[in-house]
Coordinates of C-alpha atoms and ligand atoms in Angstrom, one line a residue:
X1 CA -10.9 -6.7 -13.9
X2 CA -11.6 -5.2 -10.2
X3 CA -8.8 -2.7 -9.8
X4 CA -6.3 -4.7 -11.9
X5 CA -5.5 -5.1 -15.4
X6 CA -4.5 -8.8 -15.3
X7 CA -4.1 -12.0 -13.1
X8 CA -0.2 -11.1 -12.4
X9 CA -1.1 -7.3 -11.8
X10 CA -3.0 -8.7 -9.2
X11 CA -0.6 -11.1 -7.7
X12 CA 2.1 -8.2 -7.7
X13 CA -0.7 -6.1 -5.5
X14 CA -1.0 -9.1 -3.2
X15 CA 2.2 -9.7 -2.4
X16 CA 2.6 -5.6 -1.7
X17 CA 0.3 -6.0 0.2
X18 CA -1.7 -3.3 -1.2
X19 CA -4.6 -5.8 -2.1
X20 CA -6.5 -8.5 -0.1
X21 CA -8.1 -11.7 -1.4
X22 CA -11.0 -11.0 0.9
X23 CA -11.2 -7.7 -0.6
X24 CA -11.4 -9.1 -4.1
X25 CA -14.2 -11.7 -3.2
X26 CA -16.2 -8.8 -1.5
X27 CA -16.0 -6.3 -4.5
X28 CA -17.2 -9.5 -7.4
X29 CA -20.1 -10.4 -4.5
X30 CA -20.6 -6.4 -4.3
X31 CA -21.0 -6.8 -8.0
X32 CA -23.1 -10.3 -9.0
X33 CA -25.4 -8.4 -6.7
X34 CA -25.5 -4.8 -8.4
X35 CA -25.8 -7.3 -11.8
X36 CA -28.4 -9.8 -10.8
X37 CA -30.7 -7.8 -13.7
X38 CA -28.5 -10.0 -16.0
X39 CA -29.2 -13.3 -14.7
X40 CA -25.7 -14.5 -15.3
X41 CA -25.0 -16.7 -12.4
X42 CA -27.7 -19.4 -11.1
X43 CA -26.0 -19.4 -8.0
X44 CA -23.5 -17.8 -5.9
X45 CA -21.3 -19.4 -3.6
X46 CA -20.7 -16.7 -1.4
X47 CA -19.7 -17.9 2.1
X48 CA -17.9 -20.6 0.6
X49 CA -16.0 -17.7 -1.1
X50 CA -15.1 -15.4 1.8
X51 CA -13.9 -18.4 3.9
X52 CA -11.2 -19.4 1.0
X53 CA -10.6 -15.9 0.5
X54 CA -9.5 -15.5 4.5
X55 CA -7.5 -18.5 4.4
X56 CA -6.0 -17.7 1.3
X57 CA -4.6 -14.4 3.0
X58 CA -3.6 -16.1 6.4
X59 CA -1.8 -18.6 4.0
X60 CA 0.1 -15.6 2.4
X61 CA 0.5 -13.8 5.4
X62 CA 2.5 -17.2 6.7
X63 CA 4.6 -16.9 3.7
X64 CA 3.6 -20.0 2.3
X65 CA 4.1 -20.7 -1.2
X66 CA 1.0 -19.4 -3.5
X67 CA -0.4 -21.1 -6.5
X68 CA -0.6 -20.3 -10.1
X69 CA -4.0 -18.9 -9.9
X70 CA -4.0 -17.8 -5.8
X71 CA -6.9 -16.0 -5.3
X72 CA -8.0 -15.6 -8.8
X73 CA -11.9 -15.3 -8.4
X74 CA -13.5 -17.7 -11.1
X75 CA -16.9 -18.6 -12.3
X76 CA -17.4 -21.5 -13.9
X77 CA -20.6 -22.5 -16.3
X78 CA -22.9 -25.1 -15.1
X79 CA -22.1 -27.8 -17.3
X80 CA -18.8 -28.6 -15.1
X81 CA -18.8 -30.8 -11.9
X82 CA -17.9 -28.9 -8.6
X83 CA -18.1 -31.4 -6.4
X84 CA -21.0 -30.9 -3.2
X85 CA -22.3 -28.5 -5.4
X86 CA -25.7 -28.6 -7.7
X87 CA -24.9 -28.5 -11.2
X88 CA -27.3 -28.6 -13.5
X89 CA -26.8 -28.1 -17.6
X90 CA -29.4 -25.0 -17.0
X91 CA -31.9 -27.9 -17.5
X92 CA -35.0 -28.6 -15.2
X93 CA -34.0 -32.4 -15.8
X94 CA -31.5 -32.1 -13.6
X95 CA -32.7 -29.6 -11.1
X96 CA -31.1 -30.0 -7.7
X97 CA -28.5 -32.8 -8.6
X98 CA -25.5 -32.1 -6.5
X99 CA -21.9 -33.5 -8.0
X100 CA -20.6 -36.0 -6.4
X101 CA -17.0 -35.4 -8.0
X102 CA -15.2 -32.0 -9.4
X103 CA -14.7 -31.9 -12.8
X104 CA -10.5 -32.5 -13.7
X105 CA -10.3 -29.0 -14.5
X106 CA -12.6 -27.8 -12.0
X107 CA -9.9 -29.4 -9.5
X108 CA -6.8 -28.0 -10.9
X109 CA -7.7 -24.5 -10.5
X110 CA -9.0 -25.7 -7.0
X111 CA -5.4 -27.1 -6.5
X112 CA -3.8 -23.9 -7.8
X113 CA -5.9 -21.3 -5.3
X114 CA -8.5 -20.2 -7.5
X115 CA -12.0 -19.0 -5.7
X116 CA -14.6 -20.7 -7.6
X117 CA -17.7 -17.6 -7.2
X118 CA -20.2 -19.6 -8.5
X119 CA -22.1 -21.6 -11.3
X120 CA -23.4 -19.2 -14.8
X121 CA -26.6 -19.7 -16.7
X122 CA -26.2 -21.1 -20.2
X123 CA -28.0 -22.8 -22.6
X124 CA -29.6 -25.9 -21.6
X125 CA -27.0 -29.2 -21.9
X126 CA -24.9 -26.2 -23.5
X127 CA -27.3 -26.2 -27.0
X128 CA -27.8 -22.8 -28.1
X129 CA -26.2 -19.5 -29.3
X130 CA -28.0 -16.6 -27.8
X131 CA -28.8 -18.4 -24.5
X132 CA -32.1 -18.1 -24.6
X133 CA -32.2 -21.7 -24.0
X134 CA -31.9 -21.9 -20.4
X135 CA -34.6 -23.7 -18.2
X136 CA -33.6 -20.3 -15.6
X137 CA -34.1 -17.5 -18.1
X138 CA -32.2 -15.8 -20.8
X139 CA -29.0 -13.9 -20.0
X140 CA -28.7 -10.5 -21.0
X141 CA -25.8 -8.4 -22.6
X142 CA -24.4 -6.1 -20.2
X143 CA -23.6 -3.7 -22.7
X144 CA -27.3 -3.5 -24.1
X145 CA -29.6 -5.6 -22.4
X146 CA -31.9 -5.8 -24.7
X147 CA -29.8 -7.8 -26.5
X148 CA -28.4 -11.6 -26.2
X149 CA -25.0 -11.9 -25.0
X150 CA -24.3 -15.1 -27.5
X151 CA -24.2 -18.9 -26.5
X152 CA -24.5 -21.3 -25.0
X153 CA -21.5 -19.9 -22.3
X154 CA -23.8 -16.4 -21.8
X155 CA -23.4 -16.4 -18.1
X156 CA -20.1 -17.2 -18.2
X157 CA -19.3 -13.9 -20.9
X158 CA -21.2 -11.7 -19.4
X159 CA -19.7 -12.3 -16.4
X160 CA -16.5 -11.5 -17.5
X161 CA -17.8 -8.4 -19.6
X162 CA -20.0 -6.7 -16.6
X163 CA -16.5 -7.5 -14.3
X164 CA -18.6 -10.4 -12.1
X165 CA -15.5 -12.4 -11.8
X166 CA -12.1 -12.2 -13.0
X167 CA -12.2 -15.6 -15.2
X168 CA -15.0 -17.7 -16.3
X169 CA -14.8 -21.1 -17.8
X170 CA -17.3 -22.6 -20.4
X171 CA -17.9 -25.2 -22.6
X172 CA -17.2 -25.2 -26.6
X173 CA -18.7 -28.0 -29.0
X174 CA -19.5 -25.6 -31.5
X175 CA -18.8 -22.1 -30.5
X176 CA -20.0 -21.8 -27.4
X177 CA -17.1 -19.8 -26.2
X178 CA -16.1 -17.6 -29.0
X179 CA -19.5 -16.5 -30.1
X180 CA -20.8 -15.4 -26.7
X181 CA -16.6 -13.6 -26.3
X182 CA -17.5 -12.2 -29.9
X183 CA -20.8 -10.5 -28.6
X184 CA -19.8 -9.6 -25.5
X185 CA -16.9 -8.1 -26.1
X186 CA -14.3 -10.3 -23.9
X187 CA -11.6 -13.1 -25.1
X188 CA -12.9 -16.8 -25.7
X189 CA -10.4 -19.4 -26.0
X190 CA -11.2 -22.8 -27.0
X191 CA -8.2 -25.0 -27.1
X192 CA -7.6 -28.3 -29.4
X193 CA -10.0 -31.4 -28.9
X194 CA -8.3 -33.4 -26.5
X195 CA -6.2 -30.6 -24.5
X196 CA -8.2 -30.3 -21.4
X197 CA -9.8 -33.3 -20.2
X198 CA -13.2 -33.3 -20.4
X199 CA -13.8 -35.7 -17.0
X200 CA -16.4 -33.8 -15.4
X201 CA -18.3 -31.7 -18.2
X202 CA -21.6 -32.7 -18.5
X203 CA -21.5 -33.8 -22.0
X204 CA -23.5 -32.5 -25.1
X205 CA -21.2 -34.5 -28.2
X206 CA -18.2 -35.9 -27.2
X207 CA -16.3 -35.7 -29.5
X208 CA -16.6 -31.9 -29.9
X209 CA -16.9 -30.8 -26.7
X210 CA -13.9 -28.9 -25.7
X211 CA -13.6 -26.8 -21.6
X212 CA -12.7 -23.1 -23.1
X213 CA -11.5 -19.9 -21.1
X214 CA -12.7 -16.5 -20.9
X215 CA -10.5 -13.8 -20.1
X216 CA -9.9 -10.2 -20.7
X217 CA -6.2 -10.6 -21.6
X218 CA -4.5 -13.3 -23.7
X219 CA -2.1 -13.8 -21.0
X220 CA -4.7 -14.7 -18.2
X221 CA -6.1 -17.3 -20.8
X222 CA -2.9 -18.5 -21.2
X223 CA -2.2 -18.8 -17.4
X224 CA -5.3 -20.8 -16.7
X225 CA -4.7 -22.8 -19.9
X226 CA -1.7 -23.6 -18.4
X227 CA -3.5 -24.6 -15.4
X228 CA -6.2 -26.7 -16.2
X229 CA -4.6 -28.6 -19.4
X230 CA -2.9 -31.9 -19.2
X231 CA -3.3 -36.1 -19.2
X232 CA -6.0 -37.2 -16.4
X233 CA -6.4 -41.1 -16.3
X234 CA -10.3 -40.2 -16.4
X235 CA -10.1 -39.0 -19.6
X236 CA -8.9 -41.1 -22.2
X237 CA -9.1 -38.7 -25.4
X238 CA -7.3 -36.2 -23.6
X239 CA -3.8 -35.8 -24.9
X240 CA -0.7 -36.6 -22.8
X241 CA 1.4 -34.5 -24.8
X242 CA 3.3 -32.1 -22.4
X243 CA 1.9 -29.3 -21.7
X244 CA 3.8 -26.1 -22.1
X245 CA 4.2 -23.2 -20.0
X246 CA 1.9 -21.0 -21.6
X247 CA 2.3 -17.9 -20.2
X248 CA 6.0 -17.6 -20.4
X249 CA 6.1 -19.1 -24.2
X250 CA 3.9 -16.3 -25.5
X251 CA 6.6 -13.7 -24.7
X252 CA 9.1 -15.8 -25.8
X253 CA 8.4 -17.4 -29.0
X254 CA 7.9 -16.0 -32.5
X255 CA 5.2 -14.5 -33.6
X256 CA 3.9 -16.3 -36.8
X257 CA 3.8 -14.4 -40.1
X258 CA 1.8 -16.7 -42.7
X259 CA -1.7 -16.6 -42.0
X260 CA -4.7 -17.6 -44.5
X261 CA -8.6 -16.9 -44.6
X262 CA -11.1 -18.5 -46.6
X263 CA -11.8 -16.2 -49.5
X264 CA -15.8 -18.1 -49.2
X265 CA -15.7 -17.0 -45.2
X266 CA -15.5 -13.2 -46.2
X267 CA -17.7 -13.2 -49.6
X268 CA -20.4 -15.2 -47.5
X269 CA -23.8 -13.3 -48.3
X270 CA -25.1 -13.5 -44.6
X271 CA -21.8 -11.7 -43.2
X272 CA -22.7 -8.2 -42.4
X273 CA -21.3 -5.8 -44.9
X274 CA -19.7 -3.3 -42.1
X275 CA -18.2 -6.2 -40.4
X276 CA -16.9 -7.5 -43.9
X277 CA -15.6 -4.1 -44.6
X278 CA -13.6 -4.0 -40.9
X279 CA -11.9 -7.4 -41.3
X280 CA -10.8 -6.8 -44.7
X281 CA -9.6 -3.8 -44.0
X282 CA -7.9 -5.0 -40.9
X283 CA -6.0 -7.5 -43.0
X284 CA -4.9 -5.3 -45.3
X285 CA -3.4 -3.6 -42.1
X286 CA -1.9 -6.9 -41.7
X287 CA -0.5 -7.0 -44.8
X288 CA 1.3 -3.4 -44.3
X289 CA 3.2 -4.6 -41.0
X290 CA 4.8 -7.3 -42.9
X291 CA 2.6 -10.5 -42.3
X292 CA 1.6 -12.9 -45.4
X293 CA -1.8 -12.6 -45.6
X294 CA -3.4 -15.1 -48.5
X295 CA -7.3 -15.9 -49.5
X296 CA -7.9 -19.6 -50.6
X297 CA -10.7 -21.5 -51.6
X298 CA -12.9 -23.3 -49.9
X299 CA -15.5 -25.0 -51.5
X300 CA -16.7 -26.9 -48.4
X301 CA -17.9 -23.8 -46.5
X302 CA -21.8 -24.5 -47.0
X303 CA -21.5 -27.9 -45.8
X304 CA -20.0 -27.7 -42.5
X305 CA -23.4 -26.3 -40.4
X306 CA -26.0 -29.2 -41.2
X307 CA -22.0 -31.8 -40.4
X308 CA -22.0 -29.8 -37.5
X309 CA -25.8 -30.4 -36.8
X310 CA -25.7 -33.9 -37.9
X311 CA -23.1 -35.2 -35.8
X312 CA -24.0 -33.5 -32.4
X313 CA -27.3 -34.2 -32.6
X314 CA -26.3 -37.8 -33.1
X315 CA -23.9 -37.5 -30.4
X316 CA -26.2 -36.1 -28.1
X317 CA -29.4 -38.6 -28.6
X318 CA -26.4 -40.8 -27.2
X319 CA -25.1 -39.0 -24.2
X320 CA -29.2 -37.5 -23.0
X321 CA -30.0 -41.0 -23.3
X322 CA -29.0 -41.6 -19.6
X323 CA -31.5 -38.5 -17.9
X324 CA -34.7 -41.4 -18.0
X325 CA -35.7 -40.5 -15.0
X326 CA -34.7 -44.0 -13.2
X327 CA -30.7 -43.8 -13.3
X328 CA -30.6 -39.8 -13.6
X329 CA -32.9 -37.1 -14.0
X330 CA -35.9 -35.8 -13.4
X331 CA -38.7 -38.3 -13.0
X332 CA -42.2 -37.5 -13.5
X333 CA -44.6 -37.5 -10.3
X334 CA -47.5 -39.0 -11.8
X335 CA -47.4 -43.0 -10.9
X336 CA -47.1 -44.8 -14.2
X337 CA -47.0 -48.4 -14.4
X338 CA -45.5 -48.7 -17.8
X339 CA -41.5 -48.1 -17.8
X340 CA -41.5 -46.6 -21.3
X341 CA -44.2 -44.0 -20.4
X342 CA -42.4 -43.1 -17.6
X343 CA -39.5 -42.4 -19.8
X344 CA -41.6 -40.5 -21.9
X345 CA -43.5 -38.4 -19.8
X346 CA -40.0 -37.4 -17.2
X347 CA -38.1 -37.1 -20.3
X348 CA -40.8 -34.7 -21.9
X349 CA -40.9 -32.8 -18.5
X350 CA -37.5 -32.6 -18.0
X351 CA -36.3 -31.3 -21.2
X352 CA -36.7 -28.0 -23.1
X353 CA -38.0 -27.5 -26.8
X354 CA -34.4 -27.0 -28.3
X355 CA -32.9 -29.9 -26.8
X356 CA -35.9 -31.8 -27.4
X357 CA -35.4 -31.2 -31.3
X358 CA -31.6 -32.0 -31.1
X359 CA -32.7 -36.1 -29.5
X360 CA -35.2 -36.5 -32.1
X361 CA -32.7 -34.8 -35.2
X362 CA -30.2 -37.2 -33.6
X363 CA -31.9 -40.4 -32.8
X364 CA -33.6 -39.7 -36.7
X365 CA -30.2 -39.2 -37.8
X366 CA -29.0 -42.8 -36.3
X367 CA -31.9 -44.7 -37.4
X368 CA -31.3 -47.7 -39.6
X369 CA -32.6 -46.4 -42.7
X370 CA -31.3 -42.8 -42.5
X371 CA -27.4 -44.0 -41.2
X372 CA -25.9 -44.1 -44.1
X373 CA -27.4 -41.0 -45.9
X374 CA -26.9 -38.8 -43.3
X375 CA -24.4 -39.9 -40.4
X376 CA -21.7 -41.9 -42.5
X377 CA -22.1 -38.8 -45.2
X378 CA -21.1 -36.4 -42.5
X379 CA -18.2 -38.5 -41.4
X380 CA -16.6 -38.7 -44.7
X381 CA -16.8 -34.5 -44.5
X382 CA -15.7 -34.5 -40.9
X383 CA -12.3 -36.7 -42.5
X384 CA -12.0 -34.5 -45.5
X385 CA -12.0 -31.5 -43.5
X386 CA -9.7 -32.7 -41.6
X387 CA -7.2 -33.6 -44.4
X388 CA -7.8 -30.2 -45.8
X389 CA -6.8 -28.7 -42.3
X390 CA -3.8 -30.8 -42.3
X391 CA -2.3 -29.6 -45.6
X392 CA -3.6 -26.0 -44.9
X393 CA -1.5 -25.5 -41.8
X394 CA 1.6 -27.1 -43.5
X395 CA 1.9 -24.0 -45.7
X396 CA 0.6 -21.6 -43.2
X397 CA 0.7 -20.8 -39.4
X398 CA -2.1 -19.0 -39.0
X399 CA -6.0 -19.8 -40.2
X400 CA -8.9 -16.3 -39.4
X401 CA -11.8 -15.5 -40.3
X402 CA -14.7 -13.4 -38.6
X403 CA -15.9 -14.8 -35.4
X404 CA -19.7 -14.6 -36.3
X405 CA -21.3 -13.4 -39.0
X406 CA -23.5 -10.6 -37.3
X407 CA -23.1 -8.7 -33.8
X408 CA -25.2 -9.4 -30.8
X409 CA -29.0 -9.5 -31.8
X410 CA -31.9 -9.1 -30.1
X411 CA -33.4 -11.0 -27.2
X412 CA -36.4 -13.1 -29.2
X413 CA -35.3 -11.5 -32.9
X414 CA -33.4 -14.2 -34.4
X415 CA -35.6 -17.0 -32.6
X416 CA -38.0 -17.2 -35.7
X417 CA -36.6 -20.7 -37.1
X418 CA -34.5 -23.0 -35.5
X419 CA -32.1 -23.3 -38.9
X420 CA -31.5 -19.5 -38.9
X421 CA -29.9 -19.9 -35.4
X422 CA -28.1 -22.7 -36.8
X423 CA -26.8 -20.6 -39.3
X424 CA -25.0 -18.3 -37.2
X425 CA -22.5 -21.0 -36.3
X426 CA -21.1 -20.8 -39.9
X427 CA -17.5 -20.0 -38.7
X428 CA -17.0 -21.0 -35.3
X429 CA -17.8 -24.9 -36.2
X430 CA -14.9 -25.6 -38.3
X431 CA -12.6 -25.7 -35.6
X432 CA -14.8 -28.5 -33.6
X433 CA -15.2 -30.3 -36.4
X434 CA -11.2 -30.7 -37.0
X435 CA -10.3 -30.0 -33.5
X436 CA -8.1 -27.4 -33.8
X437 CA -7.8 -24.5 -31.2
X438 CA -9.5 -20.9 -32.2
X439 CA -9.2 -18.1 -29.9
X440 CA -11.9 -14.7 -30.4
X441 CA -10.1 -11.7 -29.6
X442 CA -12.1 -8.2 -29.4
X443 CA -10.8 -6.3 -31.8
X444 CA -13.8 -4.0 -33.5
X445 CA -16.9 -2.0 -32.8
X446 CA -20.0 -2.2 -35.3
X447 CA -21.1 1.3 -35.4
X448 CA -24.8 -0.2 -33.8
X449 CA -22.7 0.6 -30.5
X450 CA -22.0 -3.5 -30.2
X451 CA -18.3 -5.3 -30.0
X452 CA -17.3 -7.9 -32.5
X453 CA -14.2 -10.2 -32.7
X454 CA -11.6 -11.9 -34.8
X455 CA -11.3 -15.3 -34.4
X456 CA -7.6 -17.0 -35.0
X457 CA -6.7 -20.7 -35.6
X458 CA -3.6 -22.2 -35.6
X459 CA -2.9 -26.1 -36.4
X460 CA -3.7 -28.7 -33.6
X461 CA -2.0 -28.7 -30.2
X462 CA -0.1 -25.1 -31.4
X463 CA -1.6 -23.3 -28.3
X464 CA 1.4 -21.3 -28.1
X465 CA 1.7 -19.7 -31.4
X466 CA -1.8 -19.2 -32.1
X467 CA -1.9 -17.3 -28.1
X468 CA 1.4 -15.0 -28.9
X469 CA 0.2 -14.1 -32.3
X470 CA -3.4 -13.2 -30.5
X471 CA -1.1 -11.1 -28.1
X472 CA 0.6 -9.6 -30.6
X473 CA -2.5 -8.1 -32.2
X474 CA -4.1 -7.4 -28.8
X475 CA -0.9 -5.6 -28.2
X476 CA -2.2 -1.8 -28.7
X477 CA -4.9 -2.3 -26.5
X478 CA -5.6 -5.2 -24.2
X479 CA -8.8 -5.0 -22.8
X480 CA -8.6 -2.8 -19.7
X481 CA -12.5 -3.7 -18.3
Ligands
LIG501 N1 -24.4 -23.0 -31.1 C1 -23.9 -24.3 -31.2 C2 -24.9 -25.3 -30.8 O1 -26.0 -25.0 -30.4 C3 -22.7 -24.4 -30.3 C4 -22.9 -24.9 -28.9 C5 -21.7 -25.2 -28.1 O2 -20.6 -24.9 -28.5 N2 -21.9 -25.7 -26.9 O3 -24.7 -26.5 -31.0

């Protein structure tokens, strides 16, 4: 991160003196520039940028008293509400729409001196896992760009991974932050269902759809956790439990010992064997410094993809439903008469082939004769995975597993079939579907040259232990990009 190993590293250069806001802004527009090969942000908001950055420094030079996240240069991905500024869900639909509010978590890190850099490419309406979804182009990985950096937050990873910001903030419904952290090599944090309020984020399926942080410590992600969670009166699933001081609670408390993995998570056939080999062996390591470390069953493993895929999709055909083309959206030029065709024909415009497949699996999905079979069946899973999570994190702390089954592919190589893609949301899922927090932290290399993570889970609303055991195994080696 620039010159600095974390967020406070930074602040202590600051306030030496040594370091300038200014300075900071210039070296991430310096790099977005040198990057622009990658395609990560659709759109830099660089005199915006420099003018906070000088009034941040007059403000410190006054000795005024500095926010949590002063300075702190931030990208955010284009699914969240800035307001006066486009957004757009990387979707032609909604080409050129400017917000006319900032998301709630948007406005916090405003509130708390954060320079927001700009808004990163990602899969359209945040539907994908190799970003090759976006209306603006794929995203490439910085560390091999010929291949994908992960999805749909792939602007957002990148841009922590080639050092384009200092934080970014995405979107998880279904992975969307730890797969793209897993390929690229960073941390992805997405926190329990109703933590951060989702007022704001353009919304994919509600009630999934999580804001998660990218960082290249635990501790940052902490800090800005602490930042941005929290009760908002625009957000009524959000939680108004309080929210804990992250940061100083992950030096503080215990680190948990008990921790469990799915013996069907490792044993799966379409985990790569080297990975398989590095985890296990990893958790044997585990095992040696004194932590529990137990396998148990789970029999549901196979059905949580198409739950997955049922429910969003159902979701979603909800939540698109308002881009017609007369309340929001694009709307076709050619003059139609006939309302429904000029539904059709914006909405056919506006929208990409992916998303296109997620209305019609999700309108199919809700339709009177299909309700029952498919979208009651997958809420009776949804509840008995839930129950199962329940009594799995009354006997242990600590829930991992591999954060995706394979490292980064190749741009266009795992495009054949939609399902295969599917497929490689086999782990990540589980904690949307329950609404637990998972954090990916970058722990091994594949010997293909290409980072992969382990992802953690800890029982709902346990942000602290689940952060201060991912320090504690980050611990050796924090990522010093
Ligand atoms: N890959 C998953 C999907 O396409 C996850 C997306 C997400 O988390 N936004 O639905």
């Amino acid at each position: 991160m620039f010159r600095f190993h974390s967020i406070k590293d930074y602040h202590t250069a600051l306030i030496a003196e040594q370091v300038t806001c200014i300075q900071a802004v210039n070296y991430y527009l310096d790099q977005i520039k040198q990057h622009q090969n990658l395609n990560a942000y659709l759109e830099v908001f660089t005199e915006e940028a420099i003018e906070l950055a000088k009034a941040l420094d007059a403000a410190r030079a006054q000795g005024l008293p500095l926010g949590k996240l002063h300075g702190v240069v931030v990208g955010i991905k284009d699914v969240l509400c800035y307001k006066d500024h486009k957004v757009s869900a990387a979707s032609k639909i909604l080409e050129n729409y400017t917000a006319v509010y900032s998301a709630t978590a948007v406005q916090h890190l405003v509130d708390e001196g954060a320079i927001i850099i700009g808004r990163q490419n990602c899969d359209e309406f945040a539907m994908g896992s190799s970003n090759e979804n976006s209306a603006y182009g794929p995203v490439k990985n910085a560390l091999d760009i010929e291949r994908v950096p992960g999805g749909s937050s792939g602007g957002s990873a990148v841009s922590v991974q080639a050092n384009l910001c200092m934080i970014s903030i995405g979107s998880d419904t279904g992975g969307s932050v730890r797969q793209p952290a897993d390929f690229c090599g960073v941390i992805g944090l997405k926190p329990s269902y109703g933590r951060i309020s989702r007022y704001g984020l353009i919304a994919y399926a509600s009630s999934f759809d999580q804001i998660g942080i990218f960082s290249t410590t635990v501790a940052d992600a902490a800090l800005v956790l602490e930042v941005i969670a929290g009760a908002d009166a625009f957000d009524s699933t959000v939680s108004n439990q309080k929210v804990p001081a992250y940061s100083q609670e992950i030096k503080s408390i215990e680190v948990p010992k008990k921790i469990a993995y799915f013996k069907e998570t490792l044993e799966h056939p379409g985990l790569d064997p080297e990975m398989k080999a590095q985890t296990m062996a990893y958790l044997e390591q585990l095992k040696k410094e004194g932590f529990i470390v137990e396998a148990i069953d789970f029999s549901l493993l196979s059905y949580l993809v198409p739950t997955y895929y049922v429910l969003t999709t159902a979701e979603a055909s909800s939540n698109l439903s308002r881009f017609d083309g007369v309340k929001f959206g694009h709307r076709t030029k050619d003059a139609l008469d006939d309302l429904t065709e000029l539904y059709k024909k914006s909405r056919t415009e506006g929208f990409g082939e992916e998303v296109q497949r997620r209305i019609l699996l999700g309108t199919f999905v809700l339709s009177a004769g299909y309700f029952d079979a498919y979208f009651t069946k997958a809420q009776q899973v949804r509840k008995k995975l839930v129950d199962l999570t329940t009594a799995l994190f009354s006997n242990y702390s600590i829930l991992v597993s591999p954060t995706v089954p394979t490292p980064a592919f190749k741009l266009g190589e795992n495009n054949h079939t939609p399902t295969e893609m599917f497929l490689a949301d086999i782990y990540t899922v589980y904690a949307n579907l329950v609404g637990i927090p998972a954090i990916s932290i970058p722990l091994f290399k594949h010997s293909n040259g290409m980072p992969f993570g382990l992802q953690i889970m800890s029982a709902g609303f346990n942000e602290s232990e689940l952060l201060s055991f991912a320090t504690k195994l980050m611990e050796p080696k924090e990522l010093n990009a």
